[in-house]
PDB file of C-alpha atoms and ligand atoms in Angstrom:
ATOM      1  CA  MET A  88      -8.199 -50.001  -6.946  1.00 68.00           C
ATOM      2  CA  ALA A  89      -9.973 -50.671 -10.203  1.00 75.00           C
ATOM      3  CA  ILE A  90     -13.582 -51.848 -10.242  1.00 90.00           C
ATOM      4  CA  ASP A  91     -15.094 -52.852 -13.704  1.00 94.00           C
ATOM      5  CA  PRO A  92     -18.710 -51.774 -14.232  1.00 96.00           C
ATOM      6  CA  GLN A  93     -21.015 -54.799 -14.575  1.00 97.00           C
ATOM      7  CA  PRO A  94     -23.752 -55.273 -17.362  1.00 96.00           C
ATOM      8  CA  ASP A  95     -26.510 -52.713 -16.945  1.00 95.00           C
ATOM      9  CA  GLU A  96     -25.018 -51.426 -13.654  1.00 97.00           C
ATOM     10  CA  LEU A  97     -26.245 -48.142 -12.314  1.00 97.00           C
ATOM     11  CA  LEU A  98     -23.695 -45.483 -11.721  1.00 97.00           C
ATOM     12  CA  SER A  99     -24.445 -45.124  -7.983  1.00 97.00           C
ATOM     13  CA  SER A 100     -24.123 -48.942  -7.544  1.00 98.00           C
ATOM     14  CA  TRP A 101     -20.589 -48.847  -9.159  1.00 98.00           C
ATOM     15  CA  LEU A 102     -19.676 -45.767  -6.968  1.00 97.00           C
ATOM     16  CA  HIS A 103     -20.497 -47.623  -3.813  1.00 97.00           C
ATOM     17  CA  ARG A 104     -18.500 -50.590  -4.910  1.00 97.00           C
ATOM     18  CA  LEU A 105     -15.655 -48.427  -5.908  1.00 96.00           C
ATOM     19  CA  ALA A 106     -15.664 -46.550  -2.573  1.00 96.00           C
ATOM     20  CA  ILE A 107     -15.652 -49.826  -0.520  1.00 96.00           C
ATOM     21  CA  ALA A 108     -12.917 -51.367  -2.704  1.00 95.00           C
ATOM     22  CA  ASN A 109     -10.798 -48.234  -1.785  1.00 94.00           C
ATOM     23  CA  GLY A 110     -11.474 -48.603   1.930  1.00 96.00           C
ATOM     24  CA  ILE A 111     -13.904 -45.657   2.107  1.00 96.00           C
ATOM     25  CA  ALA A 112     -17.505 -46.001   3.307  1.00 97.00           C
ATOM     26  CA  PRO A 113     -19.920 -44.711   0.667  1.00 96.00           C
ATOM     27  CA  ARG A 114     -21.216 -41.735   2.716  1.00 96.00           C
ATOM     28  CA  LEU A 115     -17.614 -40.471   3.235  1.00 96.00           C
ATOM     29  CA  PHE A 116     -16.861 -41.011  -0.433  1.00 95.00           C
ATOM     30  CA  ALA A 117     -19.311 -38.112  -1.181  1.00 94.00           C
ATOM     31  CA  ASN A 118     -16.880 -35.838   0.696  1.00 92.00           C
ATOM     32  CA  VAL A 119     -13.886 -37.213  -1.248  1.00 90.00           C
ATOM     33  CA  LEU A 120     -15.806 -36.204  -4.544  1.00 90.00           C
ATOM     34  CA  GLY A 121     -16.737 -32.832  -3.027  1.00 89.00           C
ATOM     35  CA  LEU A 122     -20.400 -33.631  -3.107  1.00 90.00           C
ATOM     36  CA  GLY A 123     -23.167 -32.930  -0.589  1.00 85.00           C
ATOM     37  CA  ASP A 124     -24.920 -35.273   1.843  1.00 85.00           C
ATOM     38  CA  GLY A 125     -28.131 -37.309   1.504  1.00 92.00           C
ATOM     39  CA  MET A 126     -28.742 -39.059  -1.828  1.00 96.00           C
ATOM     40  CA  TRP A 127     -25.518 -37.859  -3.457  1.00 97.00           C
ATOM     41  CA  SER A 128     -25.011 -40.873  -5.666  1.00 97.00           C
ATOM     42  CA  PRO A 129     -28.599 -41.272  -6.925  1.00 97.00           C
ATOM     43  CA  ARG A 130     -28.468 -37.594  -7.777  1.00 96.00           C
ATOM     44  CA  LEU A 131     -25.339 -38.291  -9.903  1.00 96.00           C
ATOM     45  CA  ASP A 132     -27.383 -41.057 -11.637  1.00 96.00           C
ATOM     46  CA  LEU A 133     -29.755 -38.356 -12.909  1.00 95.00           C
ATOM     47  CA  ARG A 134     -27.178 -35.598 -13.572  1.00 94.00           C
ATOM     48  CA  LEU A 135     -23.437 -36.264 -13.835  1.00 94.00           C
ATOM     49  CA  PRO A 136     -21.406 -33.092 -13.951  1.00 93.00           C
ATOM     50  CA  ARG A 137     -18.610 -33.207 -16.459  1.00 92.00           C
ATOM     51  CA  ASP A 138     -15.893 -32.434 -13.862  1.00 93.00           C
ATOM     52  CA  VAL A 139     -17.114 -35.248 -11.606  1.00 94.00           C
ATOM     53  CA  ALA A 140     -17.060 -37.723 -14.631  1.00 94.00           C
ATOM     54  CA  ALA A 141     -13.554 -36.582 -15.473  1.00 95.00           C
ATOM     55  CA  LEU A 142     -12.415 -36.975 -11.957  1.00 93.00           C
ATOM     56  CA  LEU A 143     -13.901 -40.495 -11.637  1.00 94.00           C
ATOM     57  CA  CYS A 144     -12.337 -41.425 -14.960  1.00 95.00           C
ATOM     58  CA  HIS A 145      -8.948 -40.203 -13.763  1.00 93.00           C
ATOM     59  CA  GLN A 146      -9.240 -41.963 -10.382  1.00 89.00           C
ATOM     60  CA  SER A 147     -10.685 -45.316 -11.588  1.00 93.00           C
ATOM     61  CA  GLY A 148      -9.207 -45.792 -15.035  1.00 93.00           C
ATOM     62  CA  VAL A 149     -12.661 -46.542 -16.355  1.00 95.00           C
ATOM     63  CA  PRO A 150     -13.282 -44.639 -19.727  1.00 95.00           C
ATOM     64  CA  GLN A 151     -15.441 -41.456 -19.228  1.00 94.00           C
ATOM     65  CA  GLU A 152     -18.037 -42.858 -21.794  1.00 93.00           C
ATOM     66  CA  ALA A 153     -18.502 -46.017 -19.780  1.00 95.00           C
ATOM     67  CA  ILE A 154     -19.045 -43.840 -16.598  1.00 95.00           C
ATOM     68  CA  SER A 155     -21.575 -41.605 -18.339  1.00 93.00           C
ATOM     69  CA  GLY A 156     -23.279 -44.688 -19.828  1.00 93.00           C
ATOM     70  CA  MET A 157     -24.157 -45.889 -16.289  1.00 95.00           C
ATOM     71  CA  ALA A 158     -26.079 -42.744 -15.565  1.00 93.00           C
ATOM     72  CA  MET A 159     -29.876 -42.496 -16.184  1.00 86.00           C
ATOM     73  CA  THR A 160     -29.724 -39.537 -18.447  1.00 73.00           C
ATOM     74  CA  GLY A 161     -31.659 -40.831 -21.484  1.00 75.00           C
ATOM     75  CA  PRO A 162     -34.617 -38.395 -21.811  1.00 74.00           C
ATOM     76  CA  ALA A 163     -37.270 -40.647 -23.228  1.00 81.00           C
ATOM     77  CA  LEU A 164     -37.959 -42.880 -20.413  1.00 87.00           C
ATOM     78  CA  SER A 165     -37.021 -40.376 -17.554  1.00 92.00           C
ATOM     79  CA  PRO A 166     -40.660 -39.647 -16.549  1.00 94.00           C
ATOM     80  CA  LEU A 167     -40.816 -43.454 -15.525  1.00 96.00           C
ATOM     81  CA  LEU A 168     -37.963 -43.111 -13.171  1.00 97.00           C
ATOM     82  CA  LEU A 169     -38.823 -43.691  -9.559  1.00 97.00           C
ATOM     83  CA  PRO A 170     -38.350 -40.358  -7.674  1.00 96.00           C
ATOM     84  CA  LEU A 171     -35.557 -39.845  -5.210  1.00 96.00           C
ATOM     85  CA  ARG A 172     -36.923 -40.134  -1.681  1.00 89.00           C
ATOM     86  CA  GLU A 173     -34.883 -40.723   1.361  1.00 84.00           C
ATOM     87  CA  ASN A 174     -37.699 -42.057   3.569  1.00 81.00           C
ATOM     88  CA  ALA A 175     -39.961 -44.749   2.467  1.00 79.00           C
ATOM     89  CA  ARG A 176     -43.557 -44.268   3.666  1.00 82.00           C
ATOM     90  CA  ARG A 177     -45.916 -47.141   3.492  1.00 82.00           C
ATOM     91  CA  ASN A 178     -47.412 -47.869   0.107  1.00 83.00           C
ATOM     92  CA  ARG A 179     -45.190 -45.271  -1.516  1.00 93.00           C
ATOM     93  CA  SER A 180     -42.347 -45.889  -3.897  1.00 96.00           C
ATOM     94  CA  THR A 181     -38.744 -45.896  -2.973  1.00 97.00           C
ATOM     95  CA  TRP A 182     -36.080 -44.815  -5.410  1.00 97.00           C
ATOM     96  CA  MET A 183     -34.701 -48.312  -6.004  1.00 97.00           C
ATOM     97  CA  GLN A 184     -35.873 -51.878  -6.525  1.00 98.00           C
ATOM     98  CA  TYR A 185     -33.945 -55.242  -6.505  1.00 98.00           C
ATOM     99  CA  CYS A 186     -34.146 -58.864  -7.278  1.00 98.00           C
ATOM    100  CA  PRO A 187     -32.773 -60.869  -4.345  1.00 98.00           C
ATOM    101  CA  GLN A 188     -31.815 -63.778  -6.736  1.00 98.00           C
ATOM    102  CA  CYS A 189     -29.921 -61.505  -9.092  1.00 98.00           C
ATOM    103  CA  LEU A 190     -27.979 -60.081  -6.138  1.00 98.00           C
ATOM    104  CA  ALA A 191     -27.354 -63.708  -4.824  1.00 98.00           C
ATOM    105  CA  GLY A 192     -25.928 -64.771  -8.205  1.00 98.00           C
ATOM    106  CA  ASP A 193     -23.630 -61.835  -8.573  1.00 97.00           C
ATOM    107  CA  GLU A 194     -19.949 -62.232  -7.815  1.00 96.00           C
ATOM    108  CA  ALA A 195     -19.941 -58.583  -6.740  1.00 96.00           C
ATOM    109  CA  PRO A 196     -23.600 -57.712  -5.987  1.00 98.00           C
ATOM    110  CA  TYR A 197     -24.801 -54.676  -7.860  1.00 98.00           C
ATOM    111  CA  PHE A 198     -27.969 -52.752  -8.702  1.00 98.00           C
ATOM    112  CA  ARG A 199     -29.293 -52.593 -12.256  1.00 97.00           C
ATOM    113  CA  ARG A 200     -30.437 -49.536 -14.219  1.00 96.00           C
ATOM    114  CA  GLN A 201     -33.675 -51.150 -15.261  1.00 96.00           C
ATOM    115  CA  TRP A 202     -34.657 -51.485 -11.485  1.00 97.00           C
ATOM    116  CA  ARG A 203     -35.022 -47.714 -11.451  1.00 97.00           C
ATOM    117  CA  LEU A 204     -38.032 -47.793 -13.777  1.00 97.00           C
ATOM    118  CA  ALA A 205     -41.530 -47.697 -12.276  1.00 97.00           C
ATOM    119  CA  SER A 206     -42.780 -49.786 -15.307  1.00 97.00           C
ATOM    120  CA  ARG A 207     -40.644 -52.719 -14.012  1.00 97.00           C
ATOM    121  CA  ILE A 208     -42.194 -55.021 -11.376  1.00 98.00           C
ATOM    122  CA  SER A 209     -40.416 -58.434 -11.877  1.00 98.00           C
ATOM    123  CA  CYS A 210     -37.111 -59.909 -12.884  1.00 98.00           C
ATOM    124  CA  PHE A 211     -37.065 -61.150 -16.389  1.00 96.00           C
ATOM    125  CA  LEU A 212     -34.355 -63.652 -15.505  1.00 96.00           C
ATOM    126  CA  HIS A 213     -35.768 -65.154 -12.374  1.00 97.00           C
ATOM    127  CA  GLY A 214     -39.580 -64.572 -12.890  1.00 96.00           C
ATOM    128  CA  CYS A 215     -39.994 -63.281  -9.315  1.00 97.00           C
ATOM    129  CA  GLY A 216     -41.315 -59.962  -8.240  1.00 98.00           C
ATOM    130  CA  LEU A 217     -38.885 -57.150  -7.494  1.00 98.00           C
ATOM    131  CA  ARG A 218     -38.691 -55.760  -4.038  1.00 98.00           C
ATOM    132  CA  ASP A 219     -38.183 -52.022  -2.992  1.00 97.00           C
ATOM    133  CA  ARG A 220     -37.601 -52.384   0.756  1.00 97.00           C
ATOM    134  CA  CYS A 221     -35.573 -54.355   3.234  1.00 97.00           C
ATOM    135  CA  PRO A 222     -37.868 -57.165   4.441  1.00 97.00           C
ATOM    136  CA  ALA A 223     -36.401 -56.910   7.895  1.00 97.00           C
ATOM    137  CA  CYS A 224     -36.731 -53.132   8.730  1.00 96.00           C
ATOM    138  CA  ARG A 225     -38.964 -51.974   5.766  1.00 95.00           C
ATOM    139  CA  SER A 226     -36.590 -49.063   4.848  1.00 95.00           C
ATOM    140  CA  GLY A 227     -35.660 -48.426   1.286  1.00 96.00           C
ATOM    141  CA  ILE A 228     -32.182 -48.951  -0.155  1.00 96.00           C
ATOM    142  CA  ALA A 229     -29.779 -46.481   1.412  1.00 96.00           C
ATOM    143  CA  SER A 230     -26.376 -47.671   0.281  1.00 96.00           C
ATOM    144  CA  PHE A 231     -25.451 -43.894  -0.281  1.00 96.00           C
ATOM    145  CA  ASP A 232     -25.760 -43.395   3.509  1.00 95.00           C
ATOM    146  CA  GLN A 233     -23.620 -46.368   4.526  1.00 96.00           C
ATOM    147  CA  THR A 234     -20.959 -45.359   7.083  1.00 96.00           C
ATOM    148  CA  GLU A 235     -19.343 -48.840   7.380  1.00 96.00           C
ATOM    149  CA  LEU A 236     -17.310 -50.711   4.927  1.00 97.00           C
ATOM    150  CA  MET A 237     -20.148 -52.998   4.160  1.00 97.00           C
ATOM    151  CA  PRO A 238     -21.163 -54.032   0.694  1.00 97.00           C
ATOM    152  CA  GLN A 239     -24.497 -52.832  -0.741  1.00 97.00           C
ATOM    153  CA  GLN A 240     -26.277 -56.215  -0.611  1.00 98.00           C
ATOM    154  CA  PHE A 241     -26.611 -55.579   3.206  1.00 98.00           C
ATOM    155  CA  CYS A 242     -29.332 -53.115   4.199  1.00 98.00           C
ATOM    156  CA  ALA A 243     -27.589 -49.868   5.264  1.00 97.00           C
ATOM    157  CA  ARG A 244     -30.132 -49.437   8.074  1.00 96.00           C
ATOM    158  CA  CYS A 245     -30.174 -52.835   9.751  1.00 97.00           C
ATOM    159  CA  ALA A 246     -27.542 -54.983   7.879  1.00 97.00           C
ATOM    160  CA  PHE A 247     -29.999 -57.598   6.752  1.00 98.00           C
ATOM    161  CA  ASP A 248     -28.600 -59.559   3.849  1.00 98.00           C
ATOM    162  CA  LEU A 249     -30.937 -58.602   0.911  1.00 98.00           C
ATOM    163  CA  ARG A 250     -29.987 -61.755  -1.003  1.00 98.00           C
ATOM    164  CA  ARG A 251     -31.899 -63.786   1.660  1.00 98.00           C
ATOM    165  CA  ALA A 252     -35.222 -61.879   1.069  1.00 98.00           C
ATOM    166  CA  SER A 253     -37.976 -64.471   0.176  1.00 97.00           C
ATOM    167  CA  LYS A 254     -39.315 -64.803  -3.408  1.00 97.00           C
ATOM    168  CA  VAL A 255     -42.269 -62.413  -4.450  1.00 98.00           C
ATOM    169  CA  PHE A 256     -44.975 -64.047  -6.454  1.00 98.00           C
ATOM    170  CA  VAL A 257     -46.204 -62.263  -9.627  1.00 98.00           C
ATOM    171  CA  LYS A 258     -48.972 -63.691 -11.891  1.00 98.00           C
ATOM    172  CA  THR A 259     -47.686 -64.933 -15.160  1.00 96.00           C
ATOM    173  CA  SER A 260     -50.183 -62.733 -16.961  1.00 96.00           C
ATOM    174  CA  ALA A 261     -48.795 -59.608 -15.165  1.00 97.00           C
ATOM    175  CA  ARG A 262     -45.261 -60.545 -16.053  1.00 97.00           C
ATOM    176  CA  ARG A 263     -46.311 -60.999 -19.801  1.00 96.00           C
ATOM    177  CA  LEU A 264     -47.892 -57.548 -19.662  1.00 96.00           C
ATOM    178  CA  GLU A 265     -44.814 -55.998 -18.170  1.00 97.00           C
ATOM    179  CA  ARG A 266     -42.527 -57.590 -20.798  1.00 96.00           C
ATOM    180  CA  SER A 267     -44.831 -56.462 -23.691  1.00 95.00           C
ATOM    181  CA  ILE A 268     -44.777 -52.898 -22.318  1.00 95.00           C
ATOM    182  CA  ASP A 269     -41.040 -53.041 -22.087  1.00 94.00           C
ATOM    183  CA  ASP A 270     -40.789 -54.183 -25.680  1.00 93.00           C
ATOM    184  CA  ILE A 271     -43.378 -51.562 -26.885  1.00 93.00           C
ATOM    185  CA  CYS A 272     -41.238 -48.828 -25.324  1.00 92.00           C
ATOM    186  CA  LYS A 273     -38.129 -50.264 -26.915  1.00 89.00           C
ATOM    187  CA  VAL A 274     -39.585 -50.468 -30.363  1.00 88.00           C
ATOM    188  CA  GLU A 275     -41.111 -46.986 -30.214  1.00 89.00           C
ATOM    189  CA  MET A 276     -37.804 -45.558 -28.966  1.00 87.00           C
ATOM    190  CA  ALA A 277     -35.899 -47.365 -31.610  1.00 85.00           C
ATOM    191  CA  LYS A 278     -38.208 -46.058 -34.279  1.00 82.00           C
ATOM    192  CA  GLY A 279     -37.694 -42.508 -32.805  1.00 81.00           C
ATOM    193  CA  ALA A 280     -41.537 -42.436 -32.653  1.00 79.00           C
ATOM    194  CA  THR A 281     -43.378 -39.351 -31.687  1.00 86.00           C
ATOM    195  CA  THR A 282     -45.797 -41.527 -29.818  1.00 88.00           C
ATOM    196  CA  ILE A 283     -43.400 -42.325 -26.976  1.00 90.00           C
ATOM    197  CA  GLY A 284     -44.482 -39.309 -24.821  1.00 90.00           C
ATOM    198  CA  GLU A 285     -48.131 -40.335 -25.072  1.00 91.00           C
ATOM    199  CA  LEU A 286     -47.238 -43.917 -24.350  1.00 94.00           C
ATOM    200  CA  ILE A 287     -45.391 -42.880 -21.123  1.00 95.00           C
ATOM    201  CA  SER A 288     -48.376 -40.662 -20.033  1.00 94.00           C
ATOM    202  CA  ARG A 289     -50.627 -43.731 -20.385  1.00 95.00           C
ATOM    203  CA  LEU A 290     -48.273 -45.847 -18.339  1.00 96.00           C
ATOM    204  CA  LEU A 291     -48.062 -43.190 -15.543  1.00 96.00           C
ATOM    205  CA  ARG A 292     -51.948 -43.239 -15.381  1.00 94.00           C
ATOM    206  CA  VAL A 293     -52.037 -47.139 -14.841  1.00 93.00           C
ATOM    207  CA  PRO A 294     -52.972 -46.814 -11.187  1.00 93.00           C
ATOM    208  CA  ILE A 295     -55.957 -44.603 -12.050  1.00 92.00           C
ATOM    209  CA  ILE A 296     -57.078 -47.021 -14.852  1.00 89.00           C
ATOM    210  CA  ALA A 297     -56.665 -50.016 -12.513  1.00 89.00           C
ATOM    211  CA  GLY A 298     -58.321 -48.182  -9.628  1.00 87.00           C
ATOM    212  CA  VAL A 299     -55.488 -48.837  -7.303  1.00 84.00           C
ATOM    213  CA  ALA A 300     -54.474 -45.812  -5.184  1.00 76.00           C
ATOM    214  CA  SER A 301     -56.452 -43.573  -7.326  1.00 71.00           C
ATOM    215  CA  GLY A 302     -54.990 -40.146  -8.129  1.00 76.00           C
ATOM    216  CA  LYS A 303     -51.421 -41.337  -7.693  1.00 90.00           C
ATOM    217  CA  THR A 304     -49.083 -41.865 -10.697  1.00 95.00           C
ATOM    218  CA  LEU A 305     -47.287 -45.117 -11.328  1.00 96.00           C
ATOM    219  CA  THR A 306     -43.960 -43.652 -10.068  1.00 97.00           C
ATOM    220  CA  ASN A 307     -45.498 -42.825  -6.620  1.00 96.00           C
ATOM    221  CA  LEU A 308     -46.575 -46.419  -5.865  1.00 96.00           C
ATOM    222  CA  SER A 309     -44.596 -49.051  -3.978  1.00 96.00           C
ATOM    223  CA  THR A 310     -43.545 -52.113  -6.010  1.00 97.00           C
ATOM    224  CA  SER A 311     -46.166 -54.256  -4.387  1.00 95.00           C
ATOM    225  CA  SER A 312     -49.007 -51.711  -5.341  1.00 95.00           C
ATOM    226  CA  ARG A 313     -47.620 -51.639  -8.994  1.00 96.00           C
ATOM    227  CA  ILE A 314     -47.644 -55.454  -9.025  1.00 97.00           C
ATOM    228  CA  ARG A 315     -51.405 -55.218  -8.085  1.00 95.00           C
ATOM    229  CA  CYS A 316     -52.032 -52.785 -10.874  1.00 94.00           C
ATOM    230  CA  PHE A 317     -50.356 -54.947 -13.498  1.00 96.00           C
ATOM    231  CA  GLU A 318     -52.195 -58.084 -12.299  1.00 96.00           C
ATOM    232  CA  TRP A 319     -55.518 -56.235 -12.552  1.00 95.00           C
ATOM    233  CA  LEU A 320     -54.750 -54.820 -16.014  1.00 95.00           C
ATOM    234  CA  ALA A 321     -53.395 -58.112 -17.312  1.00 95.00           C
ATOM    235  CA  ASP A 322     -56.900 -59.618 -17.564  1.00 91.00           C
ATOM    236  CA  LYS A 323     -58.531 -56.531 -19.047  1.00 92.00           C
ATOM    237  CA  PRO A 324     -58.910 -55.339 -22.673  1.00 91.00           C
ATOM    238  CA  VAL A 325     -55.773 -53.597 -24.011  1.00 90.00           C
ATOM    239  CA  SER A 326     -57.742 -50.533 -25.191  1.00 92.00           C
ATOM    240  CA  TRP A 327     -56.104 -48.397 -22.482  1.00 91.00           C
ATOM    241  CA  LEU A 328     -52.827 -48.719 -24.530  1.00 92.00           C
ATOM    242  CA  THR A 329     -54.231 -48.483 -27.947  1.00 92.00           C
ATOM    243  CA  ALA A 330     -57.316 -46.220 -28.015  1.00 90.00           C
ATOM    244  CA  ASP A 331     -56.926 -42.995 -30.078  1.00 88.00           C
ATOM    245  CA  GLU A 332     -53.616 -44.097 -31.521  1.00 89.00           C
ATOM    246  CA  HIS A 333     -52.834 -44.145 -35.218  1.00 89.00           C
ATOM    247  CA  ASP A 334     -53.926 -47.449 -36.821  1.00 91.00           C
ATOM    248  CA  ALA A 335     -50.395 -48.781 -37.447  1.00 90.00           C
ATOM    249  CA  VAL A 336     -49.217 -47.888 -33.926  1.00 92.00           C
ATOM    250  CA  ALA A 337     -52.357 -49.429 -32.183  1.00 93.00           C
ATOM    251  CA  ARG A 338     -52.003 -52.549 -34.325  1.00 92.00           C
ATOM    252  CA  ARG A 339     -48.238 -52.918 -33.486  1.00 90.00           C
ATOM    253  CA  ARG A 340     -49.017 -52.621 -29.747  1.00 93.00           C
ATOM    254  CA  ARG A 341     -51.836 -55.149 -30.006  1.00 93.00           C
ATOM    255  CA  LEU A 342     -49.415 -57.682 -31.654  1.00 91.00           C
ATOM    256  CA  ILE A 343     -46.795 -57.274 -29.142  1.00 92.00           C
ATOM    257  CA  LEU A 344     -49.272 -57.467 -26.193  1.00 93.00           C
ATOM    258  CA  ALA A 345     -51.025 -60.498 -27.653  1.00 90.00           C
ATOM    259  CA  ALA A 346     -47.685 -62.339 -28.206  1.00 88.00           C
ATOM    260  CA  GLY A 347     -46.458 -61.376 -24.705  1.00 87.00           C
ATOM    261  CA  GLY A 348     -43.344 -59.546 -25.867  1.00 83.00           C
ATOM    262  CA  HIS A 349     -41.392 -59.302 -29.210  1.00 77.00           C
ATOM    263  CA  GLY A 350     -39.294 -62.426 -28.525  1.00 75.00           C
ATOM    264  CA  ARG A 351     -42.465 -64.577 -28.656  1.00 74.00           C
ATOM    265  CA  LEU A 352     -43.793 -62.531 -31.586  1.00 76.00           C
ATOM    266  CA  ILE A 353     -40.632 -63.341 -33.563  1.00 76.00           C
ATOM    267  CA  ALA A 354     -41.122 -67.065 -32.656  1.00 75.00           C
ATOM    268  CA  HIS A 355     -44.794 -66.784 -33.924  1.00 73.00           C
ATOM    269  CA  PHE A 356     -43.537 -65.005 -37.001  1.00 74.00           C
ATOM    270  CA  ALA A 357     -41.026 -67.918 -37.668  1.00 75.00           C
ATOM    271  CA  ASP A 358     -43.675 -70.517 -37.185  1.00 76.00           C
ATOM    272  CA  PHE A 359     -46.002 -68.649 -39.411  1.00 75.00           C
ATOM    273  CA  MET A 360     -43.496 -68.232 -42.230  1.00 75.00           C
ATOM    274  CA  ASP A 361     -42.576 -72.027 -41.892  1.00 75.00           C
ATOM    275  CA  LYS A 362     -46.204 -72.962 -42.288  1.00 77.00           C
ATOM    276  CA  HIS A 363     -47.309 -70.538 -44.988  1.00 73.00           C
ATOM    277  CA  GLN A 364     -44.323 -69.806 -47.070  1.00 68.00           C
ATOM    278  CA  GLY A 365     -41.842 -72.583 -46.324  1.00 59.00           C
ATOM    279  CA  SER A 366     -39.225 -70.046 -45.319  1.00 51.00           C
ATOM    280  CA  GLN A 367     -35.637 -71.135 -46.047  1.00 51.00           C
ATOM    281  CA  SER A 368     -33.834 -69.321 -43.181  1.00 50.00           C
ATOM    282  CA  SER A 369     -35.242 -69.128 -39.702  1.00 48.00           C
ATOM    283  CA  VAL A 370     -35.962 -65.785 -38.252  1.00 50.00           C
ATOM    284  CA  ARG A 371     -36.176 -67.251 -34.750  1.00 52.00           C
ATOM    285  CA  SER A 372     -32.676 -65.699 -33.887  1.00 54.00           C
ATOM    286  CA  PRO A 373     -32.632 -62.473 -35.746  1.00 52.00           C
ATOM    287  CA  PRO A 374     -29.099 -61.221 -36.507  1.00 49.00           C
ATOM    288  CA  PRO A 375     -27.836 -58.574 -34.056  1.00 48.00           C
ATOM    289  CA  GLY A 376     -29.124 -55.250 -35.045  1.00 48.00           C
ATOM    290  CA  ALA A 377     -32.129 -56.754 -36.911  1.00 53.00           C
ATOM    291  CA  ASP A 378     -34.800 -53.989 -37.213  1.00 60.00           C
ATOM    292  CA  LEU A 379     -37.601 -55.161 -35.039  1.00 62.00           C
ATOM    293  CA  ALA A 380     -39.982 -52.521 -36.426  1.00 62.00           C
ATOM    294  CA  VAL A 381     -39.410 -53.839 -39.972  1.00 64.00           C
ATOM    295  CA  LEU A 382     -39.868 -57.384 -38.911  1.00 66.00           C
ATOM    296  CA  LEU A 383     -43.109 -56.463 -37.146  1.00 67.00           C
ATOM    297  CA  GLU A 384     -44.368 -54.706 -40.145  1.00 66.00           C
ATOM    298  CA  ALA A 385     -43.596 -57.721 -42.434  1.00 67.00           C
ATOM    299  CA  TYR A 386     -45.341 -60.003 -39.934  1.00 65.00           C
ATOM    300  CA  SER A 387     -48.362 -57.696 -39.792  1.00 64.00           C
ATOM    301  CA  ARG A 388     -48.614 -57.707 -43.654  1.00 65.00           C
ATOM    302  CA  ALA A 389     -48.146 -61.627 -43.865  1.00 63.00           C
ATOM    303  CA  THR A 390     -50.829 -62.116 -41.181  1.00 60.00           C
ATOM    304  CA  ASP A 391     -53.190 -59.743 -42.920  1.00 58.00           C
ATOM    305  CA  ARG A 392     -53.198 -61.932 -45.954  1.00 57.00           C
ATOM    306  CA  ALA A 393     -53.970 -65.009 -43.964  1.00 53.00           C
ATOM    307  CA  ILE A 394     -56.321 -63.478 -41.516  1.00 46.00           C
ATOM    308  CA  ARG A 395     -59.520 -64.561 -43.170  1.00 45.00           C
ATOM    309  CA  THR A 396     -58.305 -68.158 -43.925  1.00 46.00           C
ATOM    310  CA  LYS A 397     -56.366 -69.397 -40.962  1.00 49.00           C
ATOM    311  CA  ARG A 398     -56.500 -69.384 -37.190  1.00 50.00           C
ATOM    312  CA  HIS A 399     -53.370 -68.215 -35.530  1.00 52.00           C
ATOM    313  CA  PRO A 400     -52.757 -67.572 -31.836  1.00 49.00           C
ATOM    314  CA  VAL A 401     -51.962 -63.848 -32.175  1.00 52.00           C
ATOM    315  CA  LEU A 402     -54.456 -63.165 -34.965  1.00 48.00           C
ATOM    316  CA  ALA A 403     -57.558 -63.482 -32.775  1.00 49.00           C
ATOM    317  CA  VAL A 404     -56.867 -60.025 -31.296  1.00 48.00           C
ATOM    318  CA  LEU A 405     -56.636 -58.374 -34.649  1.00 44.00           C
ATOM    319  CA  ARG A 406     -60.003 -59.450 -35.725  1.00 42.00           C
ATOM    320  CA  GLY A 407     -61.941 -57.340 -33.223  1.00 38.00           C
TER     321      GLY A 407
HETATM  322 ZN1   ZN B 250     -33.358 -61.700 -10.889  1.00 73.21          ZN
HETATM  323 ZN1   ZN B 251     -33.055 -53.330   6.827  1.00 73.21          ZN
END
């Protein structure tokens, strides 16, 4: 039976849906594929052997590129992936996070690739905090271990419906910081910047900077501890992300942080151009594929010229 991958779906999530649609419990599906026990599907997310990809392509009719595309094999952000752990000890990370409202809105509930990143703490769509445990039994997501024909929105340990989990509150300032960091990563990856490694090291040190669970790296903390880190950092100077960087890099990061993400920065840019240059065409919705880095640099140059004469919401940070 064919199961189409959903937008941003993680390979393991699709595998669990594929198994159940074919009348096989996920744990037994590992045997069908000739794979071992335990976290067999999260391991495939990290490394998908070519023969397994070919077998899945043959059995499911889904193109092999689409199957490989669901894995988390991009090297740049891999240090930010939550480590695979079968048992969730208190205050420690689990391998997977979820937004109950996203699951509730899905026709066929599925887990997103972005939920695997330690730098993610909230849902950009619903504005609520992510969860990394079942609220009823406190275990992590264990769909790979499901022995019944039960869809993955039900906890594999206690069958609680994860879509019914209550909303987790995250301060607006922390969500702004999270979105800005996500955008900074995207921009630096798109530019093929050599700074991405250092950027990720800084992100991994966030708990030390915030003084939460000192000595632990970001990927080792539970989602609720990471939310505390982001809430603490959101009210502090941004020097932890910009110090010792090349001027242009530091300035671009400050701009994105001050605007609260590149979407807002583009809107500020559009307003700015309207006011100062009477721009003909709006840049509020850049065409698909617009080079954000080029846009940011143009914005940066334009604001430089106006910096001494006009006040502008995102200019204040550049003055210091
Ligand atoms: Zn959501
Ligand atoms: Zn449970």
